Amino acid sequence: MTTTETGAAWADLQTHFQELADLGGIGALLGWDQSTYLPAGAAGGRARQQALLSRLRHERATDPAYGRLLDDLAKRDDLSPVQTRMVAAARKDFGEATRFPARFVAEFSGHTGESYAAWTQARPANDFALMVPYLEKTLDLSRQAASYFPEFSDPMDYFIDQSDEGMTAAQVGDLFAALRTALVPMVEAVTAAPAPRTDFLFRPYPGSAQLTFGEAVIRDYGYDFTRGRQDLTHHPFMTRLGSHDLRITTRVKENDLTEALYSTLHEAGHAMYEQGVAEELLGTPLGSGVSAGVHESQSRLWENLVGRSRAFWAAYFGRLRDAFPAQLRDVTEEELHRAVNTVARSLIRTDADELTYNLHVIIRFELERELLAGRLAVRDLADAWHAAYEQNLGLRAPSDVNGALQDVHWYFGNIGGAFQGYTLGNVLSAQFYAAAERANPGLTGDIERADFRRLHGWLRENVYAHGRRYTPNELVERATGEAMTAQPYLKYLREKYGELYGVTL
Amino acid sequence: MTTTETGAAWADLQTHFQELADLGGIGALLGWDQSTYLPAGAAGGRARQQALLSRLRHERATDPAYGRLLDDLAKRDDLSPVQTRMVAAARKDFGEATRFPARFVAEFSGHTGESYAAWTQARPANDFALMVPYLEKTLDLSRQAASYFPEFSDPMDYFIDQSDEGMTAAQVGDLFAALRTALVPMVEAVTAAPAPRTDFLFRPYPGSAQLTFGEAVIRDYGYDFTRGRQDLTHHPFMTRLGSHDLRITTRVKENDLTEALYSTLHEAGHAMYEQGVAEELLGTPLGSGVSAGVHESQSRLWENLVGRSRAFWAAYFGRLRDAFPAQLRDVTEEELHRAVNTVARSLIRTDADELTYNLHVIIRFELERELLAGRLAVRDLADAWHAAYEQNLGLRAPSDVNGALQDVHWYFGNIGGAFQGYTLGNVLSAQFYAAAERANPGLTGDIERADFRRLHGWLRENVYAHGRRYTPNELVERATGEAMTAQPYLKYLREKYGELYGVTL
């Protein structure tokens, strides 16, 4: 038997990569359609189509011939650096797809379905006790899942690595602890100051005009509508239907000016990241965003650091008032800017503002870390939740409905690594923005002129183009010159909210 | 080796059937999205996804184990009648998918692509000569395709059987000859009478109000929006994305009242047929409409026999005027009814009215029959086209652009069987409607009250529910008590247009 030339083997591999990418895109189309246009009566048939496509994709992702090809290529010494990284990433994915025994996958998947169904009953009934046995089993199965990856000594490290490759529970835990120490007194000080006026946000704003305005903004940002589009859905998301088909969705409330706008800016940030991946990486395992945290950094950057900045409203307040002259007749630019940056303690993560949001995430991260480590029993989770909210936010939910039963994640099989990406994203958004500003002095002035070319260009070059070529930690260091750090984020929050609320933070 | 029990073999077969149906539905979604929402930049990636999915479906449709299972079941004597028909239909499909050598399929497909590309140049340049070698090769390949099915002595029979199973060139040819004999003098007489007023059809009609009106009508018809939806596209179509997902598309012209409305009624007719297939047939080879002709009979029935009838406008004129009071202020119900039934000789098939349309089809059917039989050389086709138009419609196109270069079909590899279904549909629409009326006296009165339950019910029971269970000829005989005949259709045209134009036909 002769060894295939590297060139021919590489061509085979590219074909396989492209096929996996295309099956992924087809699956995304099935999901996008389900969330946007699918007729109600077609839900059952669609679920069957999705199961079939998942199976076809799994067959190809776990094809032993593919595994042998990867092993073969991993031994060659004539691969380019990017090829070497492609093979490594593909082998990681292959291991992820093949190491679980089929019986285990079936058991976990069956249990997840039952747990989710039970949660849809338990939450409205405020019956946390009902969920205890389900969560206990989820926890057992999660530990078992991690055990198939003995290279991780801590199950939490395995789950974090799934969404934020190379990051560890210790790294994230230290970062979050530092954040909490800084955030708790900031929230304290800001919420003690007088609240801004917000009444005008809730006047009637026709939906189509809201959508038109939001789409004009993201067109300015650089979202490419020839390689994407926006549609309506219940829970907004970005999805990759193909290398050149990055769609976003939003929802409109006709009596809320900010709902659609900020969801549009957020999802456009995710999509611009994907639209910026270098051509040479598309259709390969490196051809999309690298991690939950870095992805969220881009949605948050365009939503918050840009879209809730004073410079942004200097550029857009006039256009917004042209779109809604009656609704904004008695509103100043400053009032609008203050209104979209209102800080208030609340019980619900998804409704939280920029400043308090991270505390919701940190609470969940710490609880799931304790659960996985066996230091917190599931039966004590509901009380631990209340205690953590009192400690971090000074609030106590009147029941478990908005307590331990609040988010679907844990009840859908995701314990460990389900939440940290949101806050990693906030932290990184400021770190990337600060680096972009160092490289492009006067960036705020660009935003005041609705000129996003330098910012978008810097992000493309330093973040987007690389796809999954570097690990998140490597990417952050290359782009910003330092390891992930909360300092730029805390500096940003202190300056912004200190000035807005007239307090020293 | 023991023979598998029929029950177990049948369960395997059903799984295979369902998988083929689901892959078909996924492919339809890819096509639907391409025609409605796909961003321009994603076209290349989508084509690759479609090619991949076609290959996956073809692999399953031609799986030798599937063929053996079908052969095995075909020998059993304990199948129910419907099971027997399912196996027969599946074996026909399997033969269709397997008999062509792979090299032949690749050659035909490659040639089709080149021919289509050449046609997009030749048509605007009025260069029929450029297309002669392409058409000659298409003709050769078409004869070769038919040769893989030696059970058909005439290639034309093979192609007709593809879209209208069990019908033959002789049967269709006789029917069309009789039709022509009747239609030519009718067109003569009607076009000699004064033309109705139509100016108001081309006033400005806002698109969204047009769509709302059309959707209200098809909801009345019985189109089920919980198992379908309507979107905008360039060339309207109906598509089956799943057993319970039958979508339609339309296009709107803001200065043409009839464009969107009648396309909506037409496509809804196709979709109602598919929505009415019996549950037990869904996900099997019998689970959709039986033939091009029967399908077109339903689109035409709801579009023309119902939607262009005097009874229809008795029910809907008031609602239309409520939707467009300014545009219709000086228009009577009678004027509207006459305007949507204007007859005029024209050169373009797709723009033709109910009366002249069939002559366009008959011309094409006869030309392709002559081509396949070798009695007409491709180089003489353009002249033969002009001669046929002069003979049948008394018109001559000023060039080949709207002559032999007019339709894409021949230039996309379809010679033989490409057009006849349209006229078979017209003929059958009247035959089915007459049978429905015999079974439901006073059906016209129902329509005047916008009550379509008896008509829809009769069609469901006698046509839709059966899917592909019977051949088209069997279905027609079962539903109407007689073989396919042009008499009800000619009677319908004579009565309708004789009365409308005040002539004796």
Short mmCIF file of C-alpha atoms in Angstrom, two decimals, chain A residues 295-504:
data_model
loop_
_atom_site.label_atom_id
_atom_site.label_comp_id
_atom_site.label_asym_id
_atom_site.label_seq_id
_atom_site.Cartn_x
_atom_site.Cartn_y
_atom_site.Cartn_z
CA HIS A 295 -19.19 35.73 19.63
CA GLU A 296 -21.06 37.48 22.39
CA SER A 297 -18.33 40.12 22.53
CA GLN A 298 -19.30 41.16 19.01
CA SER A 299 -23.05 41.22 19.59
CA ARG A 300 -22.49 43.24 22.76
CA LEU A 301 -19.96 45.56 21.18
CA TRP A 302 -22.35 46.64 18.42
CA GLU A 303 -25.39 46.61 20.70
CA ASN A 304 -23.96 48.31 23.78
CA LEU A 305 -20.54 49.88 23.34
CA VAL A 306 -21.62 51.40 20.05
CA GLY A 307 -25.42 51.32 20.06
CA ARG A 308 -25.98 52.68 23.58
CA SER A 309 -23.20 55.27 23.42
CA ARG A 310 -23.63 59.01 23.47
CA ALA A 311 -21.78 59.19 20.12
CA PHE A 312 -24.28 56.80 18.55
CA TRP A 313 -27.22 58.96 19.51
CA ALA A 314 -25.39 62.06 18.33
CA ALA A 315 -25.44 60.38 14.92
CA TYR A 316 -28.91 58.83 15.02
CA PHE A 317 -31.17 60.89 17.25
CA GLY A 318 -32.18 63.17 14.38
CA ARG A 319 -32.96 60.21 12.13
CA LEU A 320 -34.95 58.53 14.87
CA ARG A 321 -36.97 61.70 15.44
CA ASP A 322 -37.60 61.97 11.69
CA ALA A 323 -39.03 58.44 11.82
CA PHE A 324 -41.15 59.11 14.92
CA PRO A 325 -41.76 62.86 15.11
CA ALA A 326 -44.95 62.71 17.18
CA GLN A 327 -43.68 60.16 19.67
CA LEU A 328 -40.41 62.03 20.29
CA ARG A 329 -41.71 65.60 20.09
CA ASP A 330 -40.87 66.32 23.75
CA VAL A 331 -37.69 64.25 24.03
CA THR A 332 -34.08 65.43 23.87
CA GLU A 333 -31.10 63.50 22.61
CA GLU A 334 -29.73 63.39 26.14
CA GLU A 335 -33.00 62.01 27.52
CA LEU A 336 -33.03 59.26 24.92
CA HIS A 337 -29.44 58.33 25.63
CA ARG A 338 -30.15 58.18 29.36
CA ALA A 339 -33.36 56.18 28.87
CA VAL A 340 -31.66 53.38 26.89
CA ASN A 341 -29.07 53.11 29.67
CA THR A 342 -31.43 52.78 32.61
CA VAL A 343 -30.06 50.60 35.39
CA ALA A 344 -32.44 48.75 37.71
CA ARG A 345 -32.15 45.66 39.85
CA SER A 346 -34.47 42.94 38.58
CA LEU A 347 -35.15 39.24 38.98
CA ILE A 348 -35.04 38.25 35.31
CA ARG A 349 -31.73 37.77 33.53
CA THR A 350 -33.01 38.35 30.01
CA ASP A 351 -34.57 41.72 30.98
CA ALA A 352 -31.49 42.95 32.81
CA ASP A 353 -29.53 46.08 31.87
CA GLU A 354 -25.86 46.29 30.95
CA LEU A 355 -24.67 46.81 34.52
CA THR A 356 -26.69 44.20 36.44
CA TYR A 357 -26.74 41.53 33.72
CA ASN A 358 -23.41 40.05 34.68
CA LEU A 359 -24.49 39.46 38.25
CA HIS A 360 -27.28 37.21 36.97
CA VAL A 361 -24.70 35.26 34.97
CA ILE A 362 -22.17 35.02 37.77
CA ILE A 363 -24.84 33.64 40.14
CA ARG A 364 -25.69 30.88 37.66
CA PHE A 365 -22.08 30.08 36.86
CA GLU A 366 -21.21 29.68 40.50
CA LEU A 367 -24.29 27.58 41.25
CA GLU A 368 -23.63 25.16 38.40
CA ARG A 369 -19.98 24.91 39.37
CA GLU A 370 -21.01 23.95 42.90
CA LEU A 371 -23.57 21.46 41.59
CA LEU A 372 -21.08 19.73 39.29
CA ALA A 373 -18.47 19.59 42.04
CA GLY A 374 -21.00 17.97 44.37
CA ARG A 375 -20.69 20.78 46.91
CA LEU A 376 -24.32 21.79 46.38
CA ALA A 377 -27.13 19.23 46.41
CA VAL A 378 -29.90 19.68 43.85
CA ARG A 379 -32.51 19.70 46.62
CA ASP A 380 -30.80 22.80 48.06
CA LEU A 381 -30.55 24.64 44.75
CA ALA A 382 -33.72 26.71 45.08
CA ASP A 383 -32.62 28.10 48.45
CA ALA A 384 -29.08 28.65 47.23
CA TRP A 385 -30.54 30.64 44.32
CA HIS A 386 -32.46 32.96 46.65
CA ALA A 387 -29.43 33.40 48.88
CA ALA A 388 -27.23 34.27 45.90
CA TYR A 389 -29.73 36.85 44.63
CA GLU A 390 -29.94 38.46 48.03
CA GLN A 391 -26.19 38.57 48.30
CA ASN A 392 -25.48 39.85 44.79
CA LEU A 393 -28.52 41.90 43.88
CA GLY A 394 -30.27 42.51 47.17
CA LEU A 395 -33.46 40.96 45.81
CA ARG A 396 -35.44 37.84 46.58
CA ALA A 397 -37.85 36.27 44.10
CA PRO A 398 -41.30 35.71 45.62
CA SER A 399 -41.21 32.09 44.36
CA ASP A 400 -39.03 29.67 42.38
CA VAL A 401 -40.80 30.60 39.13
CA ASN A 402 -38.37 33.46 38.69
CA GLY A 403 -35.85 31.69 40.90
CA ALA A 404 -34.23 28.35 40.21
CA LEU A 405 -36.92 27.50 37.64
CA GLN A 406 -36.26 30.64 35.58
CA ASP A 407 -34.05 29.57 32.67
CA VAL A 408 -34.57 26.59 30.42
CA HIS A 409 -30.84 25.74 30.14
CA TRP A 410 -30.43 23.42 33.13
CA TYR A 411 -33.72 21.70 32.42
CA PHE A 412 -32.67 21.06 28.85
CA GLY A 413 -29.54 19.13 29.77
CA ASN A 414 -27.07 22.02 29.97
CA ILE A 415 -25.40 22.25 33.35
CA GLY A 416 -21.93 23.75 33.29
CA GLY A 417 -20.84 26.18 30.62
CA ALA A 418 -24.38 27.27 29.81
CA PHE A 419 -24.08 30.89 30.92
CA GLN A 420 -20.51 32.08 31.24
CA GLY A 421 -20.22 33.06 27.57
CA TYR A 422 -22.62 35.96 28.07
CA THR A 423 -20.38 37.67 30.58
CA LEU A 424 -17.15 36.68 28.87
CA GLY A 425 -18.67 38.48 25.89
CA ASN A 426 -19.32 41.66 27.87
CA VAL A 427 -15.79 41.62 29.22
CA LEU A 428 -14.22 41.00 25.82
CA SER A 429 -16.39 43.56 24.05
CA ALA A 430 -14.71 46.33 26.02
CA GLN A 431 -11.25 44.79 25.70
CA PHE A 432 -11.59 44.58 21.90
CA TYR A 433 -13.10 48.05 21.67
CA ALA A 434 -10.28 49.56 23.71
CA ALA A 435 -7.73 47.90 21.45
CA ALA A 436 -9.55 49.15 18.35
CA GLU A 437 -9.53 52.66 19.81
CA ARG A 438 -5.78 52.51 20.55
CA ALA A 439 -5.17 51.56 16.94
CA ASN A 440 -7.66 54.14 15.64
CA PRO A 441 -7.52 57.37 17.65
CA GLY A 442 -10.71 59.36 17.38
CA LEU A 443 -12.98 56.37 16.91
CA THR A 444 -15.74 58.07 18.92
CA GLY A 445 -15.73 60.88 16.38
CA ASP A 446 -16.29 58.32 13.62
CA ILE A 447 -19.36 57.02 15.43
CA GLU A 448 -20.72 60.56 15.82
CA ARG A 449 -20.66 60.70 12.00
CA ALA A 450 -22.18 57.20 11.64
CA ASP A 451 -18.91 56.16 10.04
CA PHE A 452 -18.09 52.64 11.20
CA ARG A 453 -15.47 51.76 8.62
CA ARG A 454 -12.41 51.96 10.86
CA LEU A 455 -14.03 50.06 13.72
CA HIS A 456 -15.49 47.39 11.47
CA GLY A 457 -12.21 47.16 9.56
CA TRP A 458 -10.19 46.67 12.72
CA LEU A 459 -12.57 43.98 13.98
CA ARG A 460 -12.54 42.18 10.64
CA GLU A 461 -8.80 42.17 10.51
CA ASN A 462 -8.13 41.29 14.13
CA VAL A 463 -11.10 39.13 15.09
CA TYR A 464 -13.55 38.17 12.34
CA ALA A 465 -11.14 37.07 9.60
CA HIS A 466 -9.50 34.49 11.87
CA GLY A 467 -12.64 32.40 12.38
CA ARG A 468 -11.61 29.49 14.57
CA ARG A 469 -7.96 29.66 13.53
CA TYR A 470 -6.77 30.58 17.03
CA THR A 471 -8.18 29.57 20.39
CA PRO A 472 -10.14 32.31 22.17
CA ASN A 473 -7.22 33.03 24.51
CA GLU A 474 -4.78 33.21 21.60
CA LEU A 475 -7.12 35.44 19.64
CA VAL A 476 -7.56 37.87 22.52
CA GLU A 477 -3.82 38.13 23.04
CA ARG A 478 -3.10 38.63 19.35
CA ALA A 479 -5.82 41.25 18.95
CA THR A 480 -5.36 43.21 22.17
CA GLY A 481 -1.79 42.47 23.18
CA GLU A 482 -2.81 41.01 26.55
CA ALA A 483 -4.65 38.11 28.14
CA MET A 484 -8.36 38.40 28.79
CA THR A 485 -8.90 41.03 31.48
CA ALA A 486 -11.89 42.74 33.05
CA GLN A 487 -10.09 46.08 33.41
CA PRO A 488 -11.22 47.71 30.14
CA TYR A 489 -14.78 46.59 30.80
CA LEU A 490 -14.84 47.94 34.35
CA LYS A 491 -13.23 51.18 33.16
CA TYR A 492 -15.90 51.49 30.50
CA LEU A 493 -18.73 50.87 32.97
CA ARG A 494 -17.27 53.26 35.56
CA GLU A 495 -16.83 56.09 33.10
CA LYS A 496 -20.13 55.61 31.35
CA TYR A 497 -22.40 55.10 34.34
CA GLY A 498 -20.49 57.45 36.61
CA GLU A 499 -21.05 60.23 34.12
CA LEU A 500 -24.65 59.25 33.27
CA TYR A 501 -25.78 59.00 36.89
CA GLY A 502 -23.49 61.70 38.29
CA VAL A 503 -21.83 59.36 40.77
CA THR A 504 -18.24 58.32 41.41
#
